[in-house]
Short mmCIF file of C-alpha atoms in Angstrom, two decimals:
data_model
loop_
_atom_site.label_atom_id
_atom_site.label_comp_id
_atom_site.label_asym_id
_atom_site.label_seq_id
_atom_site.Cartn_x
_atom_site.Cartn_y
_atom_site.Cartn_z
CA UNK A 73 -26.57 53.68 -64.28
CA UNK A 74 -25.17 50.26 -64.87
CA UNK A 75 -21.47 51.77 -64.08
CA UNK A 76 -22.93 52.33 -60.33
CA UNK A 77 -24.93 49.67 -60.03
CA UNK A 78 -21.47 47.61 -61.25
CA UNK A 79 -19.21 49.84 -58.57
CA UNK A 80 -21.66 49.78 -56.04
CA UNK A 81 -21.80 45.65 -56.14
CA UNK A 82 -17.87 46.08 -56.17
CA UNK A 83 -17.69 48.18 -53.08
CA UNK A 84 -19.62 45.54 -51.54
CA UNK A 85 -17.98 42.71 -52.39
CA UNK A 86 -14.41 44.12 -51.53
CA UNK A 87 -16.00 45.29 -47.53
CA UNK A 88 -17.45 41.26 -47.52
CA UNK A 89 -13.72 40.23 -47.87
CA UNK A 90 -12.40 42.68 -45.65
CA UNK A 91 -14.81 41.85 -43.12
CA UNK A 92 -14.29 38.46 -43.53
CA UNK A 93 -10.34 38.64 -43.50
CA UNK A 94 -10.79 40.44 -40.11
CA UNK A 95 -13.26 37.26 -38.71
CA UNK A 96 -10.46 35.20 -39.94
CA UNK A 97 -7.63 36.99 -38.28
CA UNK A 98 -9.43 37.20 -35.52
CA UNK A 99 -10.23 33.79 -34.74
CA UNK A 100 -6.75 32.65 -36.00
CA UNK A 101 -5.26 34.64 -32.74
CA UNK A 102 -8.05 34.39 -30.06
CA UNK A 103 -7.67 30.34 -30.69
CA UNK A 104 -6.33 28.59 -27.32
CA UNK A 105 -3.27 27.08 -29.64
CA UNK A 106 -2.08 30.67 -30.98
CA UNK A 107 -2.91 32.44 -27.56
CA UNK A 108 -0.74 29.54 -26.13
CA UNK A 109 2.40 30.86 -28.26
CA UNK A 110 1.54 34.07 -27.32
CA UNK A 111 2.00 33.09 -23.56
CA UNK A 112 5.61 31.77 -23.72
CA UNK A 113 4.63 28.65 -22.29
CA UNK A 114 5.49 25.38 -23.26
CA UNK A 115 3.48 21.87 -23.40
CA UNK A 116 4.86 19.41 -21.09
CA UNK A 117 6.21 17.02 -24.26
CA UNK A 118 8.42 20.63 -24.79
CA UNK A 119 9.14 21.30 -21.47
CA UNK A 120 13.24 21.70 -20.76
CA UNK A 121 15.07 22.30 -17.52
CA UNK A 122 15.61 26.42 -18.36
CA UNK A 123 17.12 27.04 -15.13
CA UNK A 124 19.77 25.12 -13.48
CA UNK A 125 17.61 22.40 -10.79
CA UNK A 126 14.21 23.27 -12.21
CA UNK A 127 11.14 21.72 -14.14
CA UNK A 128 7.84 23.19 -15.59
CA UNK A 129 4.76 21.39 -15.05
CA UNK A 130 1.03 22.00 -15.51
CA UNK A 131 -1.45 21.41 -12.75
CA UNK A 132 -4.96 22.91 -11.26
CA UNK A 133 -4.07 24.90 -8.18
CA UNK A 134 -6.76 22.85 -5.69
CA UNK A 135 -5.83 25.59 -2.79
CA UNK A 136 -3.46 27.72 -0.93
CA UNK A 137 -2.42 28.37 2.84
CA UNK A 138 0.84 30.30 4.72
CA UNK A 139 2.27 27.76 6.95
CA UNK A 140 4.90 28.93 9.28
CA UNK A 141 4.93 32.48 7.12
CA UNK A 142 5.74 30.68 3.80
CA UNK A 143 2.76 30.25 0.63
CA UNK A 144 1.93 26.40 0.43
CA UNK A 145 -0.01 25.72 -2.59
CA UNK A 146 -2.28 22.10 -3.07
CA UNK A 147 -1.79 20.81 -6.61
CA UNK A 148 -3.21 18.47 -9.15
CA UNK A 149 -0.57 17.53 -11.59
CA UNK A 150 -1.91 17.35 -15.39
CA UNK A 151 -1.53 16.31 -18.37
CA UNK A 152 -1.93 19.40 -20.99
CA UNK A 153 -2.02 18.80 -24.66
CA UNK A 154 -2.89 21.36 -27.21
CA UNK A 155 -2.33 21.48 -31.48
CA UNK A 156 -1.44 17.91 -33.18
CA UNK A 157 -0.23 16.43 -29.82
CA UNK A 158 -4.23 17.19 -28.10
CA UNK A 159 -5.67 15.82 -31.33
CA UNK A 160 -3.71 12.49 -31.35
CA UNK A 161 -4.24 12.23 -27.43
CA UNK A 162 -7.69 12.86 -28.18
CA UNK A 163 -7.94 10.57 -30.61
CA UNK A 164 -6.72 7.73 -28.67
CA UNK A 165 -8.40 8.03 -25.49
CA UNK A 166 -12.06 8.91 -27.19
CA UNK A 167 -11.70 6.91 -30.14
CA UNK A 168 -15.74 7.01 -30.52
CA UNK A 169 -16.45 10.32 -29.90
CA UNK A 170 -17.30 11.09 -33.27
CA UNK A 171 -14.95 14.24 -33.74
CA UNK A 172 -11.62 14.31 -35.31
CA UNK A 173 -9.87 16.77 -33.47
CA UNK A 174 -9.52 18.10 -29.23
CA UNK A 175 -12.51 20.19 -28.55
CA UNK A 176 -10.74 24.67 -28.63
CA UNK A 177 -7.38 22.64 -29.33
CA UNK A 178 -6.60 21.63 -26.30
CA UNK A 179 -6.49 18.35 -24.20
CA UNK A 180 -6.42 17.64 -20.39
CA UNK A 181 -5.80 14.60 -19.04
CA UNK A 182 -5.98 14.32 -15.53
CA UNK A 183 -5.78 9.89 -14.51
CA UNK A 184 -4.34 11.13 -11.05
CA UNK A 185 -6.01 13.37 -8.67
CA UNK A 186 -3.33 13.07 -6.51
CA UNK A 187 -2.44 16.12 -5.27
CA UNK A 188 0.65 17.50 -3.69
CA UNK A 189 2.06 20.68 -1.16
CA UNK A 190 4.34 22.78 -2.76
CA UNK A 191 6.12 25.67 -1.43
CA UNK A 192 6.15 28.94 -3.49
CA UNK A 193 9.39 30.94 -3.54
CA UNK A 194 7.92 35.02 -1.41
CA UNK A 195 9.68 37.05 -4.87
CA UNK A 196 8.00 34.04 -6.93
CA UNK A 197 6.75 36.13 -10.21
CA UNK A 198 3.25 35.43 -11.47
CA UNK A 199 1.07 36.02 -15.01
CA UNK A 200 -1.87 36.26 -15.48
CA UNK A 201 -4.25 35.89 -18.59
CA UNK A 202 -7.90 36.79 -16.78
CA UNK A 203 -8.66 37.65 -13.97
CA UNK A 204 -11.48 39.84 -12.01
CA UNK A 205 -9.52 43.06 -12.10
CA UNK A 206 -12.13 45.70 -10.82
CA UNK A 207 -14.95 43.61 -9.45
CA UNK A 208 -17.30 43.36 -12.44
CA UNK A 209 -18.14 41.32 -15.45
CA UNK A 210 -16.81 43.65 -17.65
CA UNK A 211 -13.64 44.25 -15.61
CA UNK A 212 -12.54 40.25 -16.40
CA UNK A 213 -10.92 41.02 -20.11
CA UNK A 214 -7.96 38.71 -21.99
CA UNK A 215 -4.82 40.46 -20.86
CA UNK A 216 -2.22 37.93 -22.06
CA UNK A 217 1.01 37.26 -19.28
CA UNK A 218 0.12 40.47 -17.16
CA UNK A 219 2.27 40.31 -13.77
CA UNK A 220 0.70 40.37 -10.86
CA UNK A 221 2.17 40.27 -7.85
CA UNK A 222 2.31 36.98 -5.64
CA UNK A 223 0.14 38.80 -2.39
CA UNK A 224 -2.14 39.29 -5.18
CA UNK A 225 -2.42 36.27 -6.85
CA UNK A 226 -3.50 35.19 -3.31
CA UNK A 227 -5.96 37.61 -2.92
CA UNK A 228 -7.57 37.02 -6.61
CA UNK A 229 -7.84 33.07 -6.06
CA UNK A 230 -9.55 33.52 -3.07
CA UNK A 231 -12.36 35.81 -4.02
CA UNK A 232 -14.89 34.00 -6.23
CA UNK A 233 -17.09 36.66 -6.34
CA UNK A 234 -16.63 37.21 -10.21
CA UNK A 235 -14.67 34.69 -11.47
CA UNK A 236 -13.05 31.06 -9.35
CA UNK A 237 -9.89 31.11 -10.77
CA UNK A 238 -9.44 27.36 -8.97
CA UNK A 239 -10.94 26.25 -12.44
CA UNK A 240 -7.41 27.25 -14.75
CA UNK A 241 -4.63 25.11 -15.12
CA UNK A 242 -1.70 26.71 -14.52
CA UNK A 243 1.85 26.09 -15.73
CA UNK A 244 4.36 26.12 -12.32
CA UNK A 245 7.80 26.24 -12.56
CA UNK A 246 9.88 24.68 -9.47
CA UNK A 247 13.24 25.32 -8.64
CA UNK A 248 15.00 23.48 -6.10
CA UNK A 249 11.51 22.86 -4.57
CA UNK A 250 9.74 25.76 -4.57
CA UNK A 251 7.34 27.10 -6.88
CA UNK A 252 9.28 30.25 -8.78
CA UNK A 253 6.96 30.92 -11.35
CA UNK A 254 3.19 30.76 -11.52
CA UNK A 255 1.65 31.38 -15.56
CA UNK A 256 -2.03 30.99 -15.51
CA UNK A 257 -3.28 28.91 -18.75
CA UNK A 258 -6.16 30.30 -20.58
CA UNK A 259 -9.12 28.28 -21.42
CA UNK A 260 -12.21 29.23 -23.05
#
């Protein structure tokens, strides 16, 4: 009897570390920071010209309009932070806030609402990380750097039905001024 009693309390503890190994895991991934690495895209502090005439930059998308047949896009330039480089940023600008590290990893800073028109590029390519996808709740799942296509995108942001997608920052990359990539940022 005490041989069971002894396994029994061993089964138990082994499926409490498995289960917690799989919390762990879990979390470590679904964090903002590791889902960031996941999304090939870099902080502004990492941000290098990859294409001949270009930069990346993060901003809100504030709205969108076709002007004389071409996408115009209204932007908010940002500041995004996330790992050490949110924490110290954090740090410095809420010095009193009682907490030692940027609240899901991530920092925004935003001093200038400023915003500006930019053009995007018709065969621009855009990825998405959630989105509405059949018009319910449960239809708005993580789907990290899916391509949609840019007549989409257009359609998505302007149906806030389910979900605004105004409220993302999203990481634009301009080449010889237009707008040739669009990678939505996920926040939680």
């Amino acid at each position: 009897m005490k041989n069971a009693a002894k396994q029994w309390r061993y089964r138990m503890i082994g499926a409490a570390v498995a289960l917690l190994g799989i919390i762990v895991l879990t979390t470590y991934l679904l964090t903002p920071a590791n889902a960031e690495e996941r999304t090939d895209v870099q902080s502004p502090s990492a941000n290098k010209a990859q294409l001949t005439n270009s930069e990346v930059y993060t901003a809100y998308i504030d709205g969108m309009r076709v002007e004389d047949g071409k996408l115009m896009l209204t932007v908010d330039k940002i500041g995004w932070y996330q790992g050490e480089e949110a924490n110290t940023i954090f740090k410095q600008r809420n010095p009193d806030a009682g907490m030692d590290e940027a609240p899901d990893g991530y920092y925004i800073v935003n001093d200038n609402k400023e915003q500006e028109q930019v053009e995007v590029k018709a065969d621009a390519n855009v990825l998405m990380q959630l989105y509405d996808r059949d018009g319910t709740v449960q239809g708005a799942e993580i789907q990290w750097n899916e391509p949609v296509s840019l007549s989409k995108f257009e359609s998505l942001y302007g149906d806030k039905r389910i979900m605004d997608l105004s409220v993302f920052p999203y990481h634009l990359t301009i080449q010889d001024g237009k707008v040739i990539k669009i990678v939505q940022q996920y926040i939680p």
